PDB file of C-alpha atoms in Angstrom:
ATOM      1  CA  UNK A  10    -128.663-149.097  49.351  1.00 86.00           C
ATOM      2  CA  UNK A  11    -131.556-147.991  47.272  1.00 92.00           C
ATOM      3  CA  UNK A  12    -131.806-144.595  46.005  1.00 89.00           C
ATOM      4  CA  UNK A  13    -134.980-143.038  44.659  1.00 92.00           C
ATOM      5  CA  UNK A  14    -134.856-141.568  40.897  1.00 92.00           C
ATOM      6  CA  UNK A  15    -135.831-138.346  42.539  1.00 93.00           C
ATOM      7  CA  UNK A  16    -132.414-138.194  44.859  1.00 92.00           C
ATOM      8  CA  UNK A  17    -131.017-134.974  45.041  1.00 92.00           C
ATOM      9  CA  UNK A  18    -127.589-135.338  47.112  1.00 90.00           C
ATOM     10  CA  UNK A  19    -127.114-131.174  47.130  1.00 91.00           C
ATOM     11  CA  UNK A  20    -130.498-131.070  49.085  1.00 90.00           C
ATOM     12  CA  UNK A  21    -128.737-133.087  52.190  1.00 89.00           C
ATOM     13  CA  UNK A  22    -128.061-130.668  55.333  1.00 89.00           C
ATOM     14  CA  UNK A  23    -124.471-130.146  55.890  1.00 88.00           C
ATOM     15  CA  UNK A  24    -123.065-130.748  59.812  1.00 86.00           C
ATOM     16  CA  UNK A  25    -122.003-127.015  60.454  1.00 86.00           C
ATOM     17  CA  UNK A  26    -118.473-128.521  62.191  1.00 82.00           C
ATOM     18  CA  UNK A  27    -116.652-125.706  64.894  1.00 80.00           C
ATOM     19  CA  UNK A  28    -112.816-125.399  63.427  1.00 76.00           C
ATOM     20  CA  UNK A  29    -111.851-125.661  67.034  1.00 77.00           C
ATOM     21  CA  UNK A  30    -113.556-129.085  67.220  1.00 88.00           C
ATOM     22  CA  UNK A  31    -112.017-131.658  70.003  1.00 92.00           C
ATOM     23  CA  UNK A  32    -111.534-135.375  69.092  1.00 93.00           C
ATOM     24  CA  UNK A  33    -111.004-137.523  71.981  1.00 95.00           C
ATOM     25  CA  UNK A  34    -107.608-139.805  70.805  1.00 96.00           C
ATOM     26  CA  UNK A  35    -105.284-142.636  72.499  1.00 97.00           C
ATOM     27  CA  UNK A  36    -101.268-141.296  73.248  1.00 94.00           C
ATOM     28  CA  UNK A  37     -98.087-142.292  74.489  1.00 95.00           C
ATOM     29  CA  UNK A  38     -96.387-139.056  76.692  1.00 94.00           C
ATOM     30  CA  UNK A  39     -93.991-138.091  74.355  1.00 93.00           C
ATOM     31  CA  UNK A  40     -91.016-137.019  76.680  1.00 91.00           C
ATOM     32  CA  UNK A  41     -90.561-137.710  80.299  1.00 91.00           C
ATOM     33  CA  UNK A  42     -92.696-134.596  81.931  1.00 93.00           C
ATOM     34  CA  UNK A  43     -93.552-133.408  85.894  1.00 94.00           C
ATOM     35  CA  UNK A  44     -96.666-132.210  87.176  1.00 94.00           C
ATOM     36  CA  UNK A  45     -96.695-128.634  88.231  1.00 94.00           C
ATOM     37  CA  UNK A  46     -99.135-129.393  90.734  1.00 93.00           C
ATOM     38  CA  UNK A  47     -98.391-132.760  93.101  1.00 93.00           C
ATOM     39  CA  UNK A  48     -94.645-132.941  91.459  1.00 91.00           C
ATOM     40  CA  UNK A  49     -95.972-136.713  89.955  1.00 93.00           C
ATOM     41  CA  UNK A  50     -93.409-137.991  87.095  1.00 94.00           C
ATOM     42  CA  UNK A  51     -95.012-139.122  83.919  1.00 93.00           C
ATOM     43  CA  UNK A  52     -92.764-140.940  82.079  1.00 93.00           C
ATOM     44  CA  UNK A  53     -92.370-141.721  78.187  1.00 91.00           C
ATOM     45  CA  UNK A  54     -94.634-144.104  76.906  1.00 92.00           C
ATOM     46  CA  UNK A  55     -97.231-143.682  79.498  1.00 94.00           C
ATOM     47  CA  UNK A  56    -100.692-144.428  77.843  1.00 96.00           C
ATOM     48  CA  UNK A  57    -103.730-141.717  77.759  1.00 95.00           C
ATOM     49  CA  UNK A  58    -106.950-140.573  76.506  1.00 96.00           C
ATOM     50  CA  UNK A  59    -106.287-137.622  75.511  1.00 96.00           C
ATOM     51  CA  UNK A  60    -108.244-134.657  73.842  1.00 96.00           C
ATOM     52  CA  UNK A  61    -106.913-133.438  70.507  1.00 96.00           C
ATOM     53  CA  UNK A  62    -107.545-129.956  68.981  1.00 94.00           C
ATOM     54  CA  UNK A  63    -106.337-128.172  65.281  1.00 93.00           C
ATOM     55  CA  UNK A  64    -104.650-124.979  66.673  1.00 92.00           C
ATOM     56  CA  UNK A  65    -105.850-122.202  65.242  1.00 90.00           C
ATOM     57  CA  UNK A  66    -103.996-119.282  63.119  1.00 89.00           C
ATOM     58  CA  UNK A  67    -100.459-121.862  63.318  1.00 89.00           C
ATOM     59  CA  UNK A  68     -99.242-124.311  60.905  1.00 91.00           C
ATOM     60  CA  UNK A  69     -95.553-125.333  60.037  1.00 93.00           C
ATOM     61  CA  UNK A  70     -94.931-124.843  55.927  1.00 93.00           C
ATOM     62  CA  UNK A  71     -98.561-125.803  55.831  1.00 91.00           C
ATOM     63  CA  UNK A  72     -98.758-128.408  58.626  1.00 94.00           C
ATOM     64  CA  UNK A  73    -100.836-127.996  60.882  1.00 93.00           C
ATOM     65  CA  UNK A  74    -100.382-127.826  64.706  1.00 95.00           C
ATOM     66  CA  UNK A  75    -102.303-129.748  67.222  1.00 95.00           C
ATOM     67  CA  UNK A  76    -102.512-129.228  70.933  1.00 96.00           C
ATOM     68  CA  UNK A  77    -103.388-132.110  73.149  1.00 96.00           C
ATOM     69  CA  UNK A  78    -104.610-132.410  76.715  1.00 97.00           C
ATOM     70  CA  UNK A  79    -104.147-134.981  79.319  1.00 96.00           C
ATOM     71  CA  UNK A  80    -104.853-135.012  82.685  1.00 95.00           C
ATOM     72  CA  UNK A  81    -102.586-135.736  85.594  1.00 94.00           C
ATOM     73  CA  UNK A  82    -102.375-139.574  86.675  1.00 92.00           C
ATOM     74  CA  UNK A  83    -102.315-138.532  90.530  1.00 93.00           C
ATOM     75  CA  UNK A  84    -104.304-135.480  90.736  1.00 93.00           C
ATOM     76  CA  UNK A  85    -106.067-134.921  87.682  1.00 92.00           C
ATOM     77  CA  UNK A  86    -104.390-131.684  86.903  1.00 94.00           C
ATOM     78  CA  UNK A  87    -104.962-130.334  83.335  1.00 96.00           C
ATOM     79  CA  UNK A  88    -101.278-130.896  81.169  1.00 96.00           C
ATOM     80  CA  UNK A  89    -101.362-129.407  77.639  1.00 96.00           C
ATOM     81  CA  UNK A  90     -98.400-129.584  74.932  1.00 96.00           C
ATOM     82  CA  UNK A  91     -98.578-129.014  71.369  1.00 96.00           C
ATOM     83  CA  UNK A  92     -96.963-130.769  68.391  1.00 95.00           C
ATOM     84  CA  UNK A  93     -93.296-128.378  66.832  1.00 93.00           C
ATOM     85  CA  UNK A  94     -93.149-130.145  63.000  1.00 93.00           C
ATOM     86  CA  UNK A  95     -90.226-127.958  62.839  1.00 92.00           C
ATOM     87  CA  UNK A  96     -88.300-129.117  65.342  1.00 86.00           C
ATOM     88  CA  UNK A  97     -90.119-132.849  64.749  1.00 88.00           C
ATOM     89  CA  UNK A  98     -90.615-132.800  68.483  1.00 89.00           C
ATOM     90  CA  UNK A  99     -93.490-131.476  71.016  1.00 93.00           C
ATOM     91  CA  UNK A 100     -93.354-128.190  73.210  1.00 93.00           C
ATOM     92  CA  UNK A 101     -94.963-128.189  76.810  1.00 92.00           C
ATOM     93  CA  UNK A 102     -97.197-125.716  77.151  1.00 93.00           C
ATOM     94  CA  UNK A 103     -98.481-125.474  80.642  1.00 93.00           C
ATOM     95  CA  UNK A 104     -99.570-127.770  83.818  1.00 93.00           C
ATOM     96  CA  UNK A 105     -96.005-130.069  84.070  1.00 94.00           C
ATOM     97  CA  UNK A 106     -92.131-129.265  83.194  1.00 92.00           C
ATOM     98  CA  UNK A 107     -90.361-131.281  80.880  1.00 90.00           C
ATOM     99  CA  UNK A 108     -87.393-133.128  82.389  1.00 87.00           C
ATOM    100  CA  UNK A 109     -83.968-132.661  81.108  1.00 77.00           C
ATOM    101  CA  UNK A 110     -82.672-134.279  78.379  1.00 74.00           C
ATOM    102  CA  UNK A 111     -78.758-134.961  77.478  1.00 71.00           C
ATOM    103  CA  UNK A 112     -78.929-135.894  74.398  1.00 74.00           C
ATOM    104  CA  UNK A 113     -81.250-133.293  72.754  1.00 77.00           C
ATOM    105  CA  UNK A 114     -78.726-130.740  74.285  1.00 81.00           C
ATOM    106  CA  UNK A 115     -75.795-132.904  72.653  1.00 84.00           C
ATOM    107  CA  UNK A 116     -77.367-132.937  69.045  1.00 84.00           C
ATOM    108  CA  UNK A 117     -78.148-129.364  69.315  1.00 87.00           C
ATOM    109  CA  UNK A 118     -74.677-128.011  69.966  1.00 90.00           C
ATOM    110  CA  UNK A 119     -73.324-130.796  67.361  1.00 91.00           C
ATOM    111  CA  UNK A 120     -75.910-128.710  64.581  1.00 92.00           C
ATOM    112  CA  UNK A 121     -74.363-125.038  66.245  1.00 93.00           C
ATOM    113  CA  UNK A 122     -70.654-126.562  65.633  1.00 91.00           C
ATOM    114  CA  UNK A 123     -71.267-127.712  62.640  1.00 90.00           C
ATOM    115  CA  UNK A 124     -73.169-124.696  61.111  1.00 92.00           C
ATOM    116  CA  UNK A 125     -70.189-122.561  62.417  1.00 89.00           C
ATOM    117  CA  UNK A 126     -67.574-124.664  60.900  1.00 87.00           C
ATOM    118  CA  UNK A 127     -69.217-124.616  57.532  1.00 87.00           C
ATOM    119  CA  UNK A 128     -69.812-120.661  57.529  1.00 86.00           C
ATOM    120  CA  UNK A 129     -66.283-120.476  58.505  1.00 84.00           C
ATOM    121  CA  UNK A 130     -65.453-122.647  55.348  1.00 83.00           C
ATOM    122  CA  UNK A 131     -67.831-120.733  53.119  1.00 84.00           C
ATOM    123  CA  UNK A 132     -65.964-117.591  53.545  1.00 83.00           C
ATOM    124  CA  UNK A 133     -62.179-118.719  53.898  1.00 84.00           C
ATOM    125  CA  UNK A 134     -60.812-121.191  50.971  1.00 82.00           C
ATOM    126  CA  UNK A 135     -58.203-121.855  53.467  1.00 85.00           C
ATOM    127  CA  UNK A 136     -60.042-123.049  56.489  1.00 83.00           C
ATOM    128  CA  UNK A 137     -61.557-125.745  54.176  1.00 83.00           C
ATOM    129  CA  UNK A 138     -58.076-127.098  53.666  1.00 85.00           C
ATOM    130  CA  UNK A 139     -57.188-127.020  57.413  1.00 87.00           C
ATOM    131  CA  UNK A 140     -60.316-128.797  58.278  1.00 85.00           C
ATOM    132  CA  UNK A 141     -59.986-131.157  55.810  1.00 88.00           C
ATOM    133  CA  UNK A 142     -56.359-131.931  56.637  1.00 92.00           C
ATOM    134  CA  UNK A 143     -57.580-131.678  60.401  1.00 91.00           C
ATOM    135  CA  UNK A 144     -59.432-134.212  59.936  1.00 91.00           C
ATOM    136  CA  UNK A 145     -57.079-136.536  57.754  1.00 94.00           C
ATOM    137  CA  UNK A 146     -54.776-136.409  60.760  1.00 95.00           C
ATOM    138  CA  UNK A 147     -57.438-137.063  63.483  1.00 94.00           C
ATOM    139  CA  UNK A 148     -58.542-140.287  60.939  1.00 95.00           C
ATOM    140  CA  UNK A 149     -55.095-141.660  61.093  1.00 95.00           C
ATOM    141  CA  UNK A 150     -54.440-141.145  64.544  1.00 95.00           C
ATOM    142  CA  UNK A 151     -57.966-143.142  65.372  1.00 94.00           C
ATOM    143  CA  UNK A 152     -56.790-146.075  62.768  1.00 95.00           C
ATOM    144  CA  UNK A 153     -53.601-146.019  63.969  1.00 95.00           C
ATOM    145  CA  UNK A 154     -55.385-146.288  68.046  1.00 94.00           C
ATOM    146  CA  UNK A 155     -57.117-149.279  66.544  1.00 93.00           C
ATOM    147  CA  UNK A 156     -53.963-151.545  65.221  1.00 93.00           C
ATOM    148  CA  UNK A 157     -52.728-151.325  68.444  1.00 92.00           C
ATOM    149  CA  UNK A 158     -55.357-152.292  70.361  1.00 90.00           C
ATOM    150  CA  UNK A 159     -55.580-155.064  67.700  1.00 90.00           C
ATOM    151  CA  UNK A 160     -52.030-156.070  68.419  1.00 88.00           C
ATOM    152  CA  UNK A 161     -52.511-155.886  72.182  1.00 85.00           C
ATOM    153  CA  UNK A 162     -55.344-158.121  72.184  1.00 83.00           C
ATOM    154  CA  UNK A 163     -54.048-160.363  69.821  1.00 81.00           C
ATOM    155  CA  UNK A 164     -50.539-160.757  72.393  1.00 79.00           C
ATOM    156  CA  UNK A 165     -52.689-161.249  75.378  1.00 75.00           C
ATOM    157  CA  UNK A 166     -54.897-163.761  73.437  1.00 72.00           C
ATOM    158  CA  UNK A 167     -52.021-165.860  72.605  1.00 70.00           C
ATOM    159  CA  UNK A 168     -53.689-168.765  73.232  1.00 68.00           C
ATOM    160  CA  UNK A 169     -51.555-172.058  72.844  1.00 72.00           C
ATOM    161  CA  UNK A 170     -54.161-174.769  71.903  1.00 74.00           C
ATOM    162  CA  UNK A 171     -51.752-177.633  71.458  1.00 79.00           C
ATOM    163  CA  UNK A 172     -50.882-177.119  74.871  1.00 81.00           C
ATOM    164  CA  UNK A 173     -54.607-177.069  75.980  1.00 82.00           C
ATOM    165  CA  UNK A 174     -55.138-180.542  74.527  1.00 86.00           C
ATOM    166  CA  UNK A 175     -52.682-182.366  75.942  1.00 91.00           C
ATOM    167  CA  UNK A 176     -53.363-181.335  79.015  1.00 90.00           C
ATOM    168  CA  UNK A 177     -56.646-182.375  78.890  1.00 91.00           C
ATOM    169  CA  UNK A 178     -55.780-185.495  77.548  1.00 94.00           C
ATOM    170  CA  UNK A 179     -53.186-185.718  80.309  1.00 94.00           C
ATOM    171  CA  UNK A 180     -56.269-185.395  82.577  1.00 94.00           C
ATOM    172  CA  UNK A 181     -58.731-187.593  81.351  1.00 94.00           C
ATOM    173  CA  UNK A 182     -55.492-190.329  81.687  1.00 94.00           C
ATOM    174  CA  UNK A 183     -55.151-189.871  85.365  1.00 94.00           C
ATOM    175  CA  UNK A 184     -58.619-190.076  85.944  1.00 94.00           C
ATOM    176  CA  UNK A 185     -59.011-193.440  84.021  1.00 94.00           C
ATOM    177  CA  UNK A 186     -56.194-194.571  85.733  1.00 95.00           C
ATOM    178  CA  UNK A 187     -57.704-194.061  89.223  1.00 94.00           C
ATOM    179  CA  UNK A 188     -61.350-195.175  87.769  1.00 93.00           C
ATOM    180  CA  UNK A 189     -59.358-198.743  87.070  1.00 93.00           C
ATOM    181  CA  UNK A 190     -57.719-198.692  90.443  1.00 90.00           C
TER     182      UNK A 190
END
């Protein structure tokens, strides 16, 4: 590119950008969701254009949030959900429900029992050593579960390959005897 000797990059206009500017982006549904409206199911993975905006006045330990929009792949119905950076997941906000999920419910109560077992072992030296022997016990119990699964398999797979061969060759005998008759 040429530039004249008299350039002056400071007297270039500036684009005056709105903070609440849309960009028009390519997503995936990121959970399994319902329309409100005609009850369609939109599963996970399910390709759109989607419209993507900064939300304003939120951010997550300076992250900011975005809100996207998609539309409906049977009625066109406006369905909106924001990004949760604290949660690393996404929050429905309006136009579809989101459909249950198992194993978000599972981790969730692990992270509740496990918070509550380590307050309980912050405050009481004792309940440390319970746990811990608690969980000695439960170990030993689980290796012990194992060996003898080992050892069952291990008698039921007694397999007697001396026995398998000359059988076979016991086999192939009588049928070249019958292929020569």
């Amino acid at each position: 590119k040429y530039y004249p000797p008299d350039f002056d990059p400071a007297k270039i206009p500036k684009l005056k950008l709105p903070k609440d500017r849309q960009y028009v982006v390519r997503l995936m549904a990121p959970f399994n969701m319902r329309c409100k409206t005609c009850g369609e199911y939109i599963y996970k993975g399910k390709k759109f254009n989607a419209r993507k905006e900064t939300v304003q006045n939120e951010a997550y330990l300076g992250l900011p949030i975005f809100r996207f929009y998609i539309k409906c792949t049977r009625c066109l119905a406006e369905i909106t959900f924001k990004t949760d950076p604290e949660n690393t997941d996404y929050t429905m906000e309006h136009g579809a429900t989101r459909n249950f999920q198992a194993e978000k419910l599972l981790e969730e109560e692990e992270k509740r029992l496990q918070k509550k077992r380590e307050e309980e072992e912050l405050n009481n030296p004792m309940k440390v050593l319970e746990n811990r022997t608690k969980d000695s016990k439960l170990e030993m119990e689980v290796l012990e579960n194992l060996q003898e699964l080992k050892e069952l398999n291990q008698r039921q797979a007694n397999v007697d390959f001396e026995a398998m061969l000359k059988q076979y060759k016991e086999l192939e005998e009588e049928q070249r005897c019958k292929e020569q008759e």
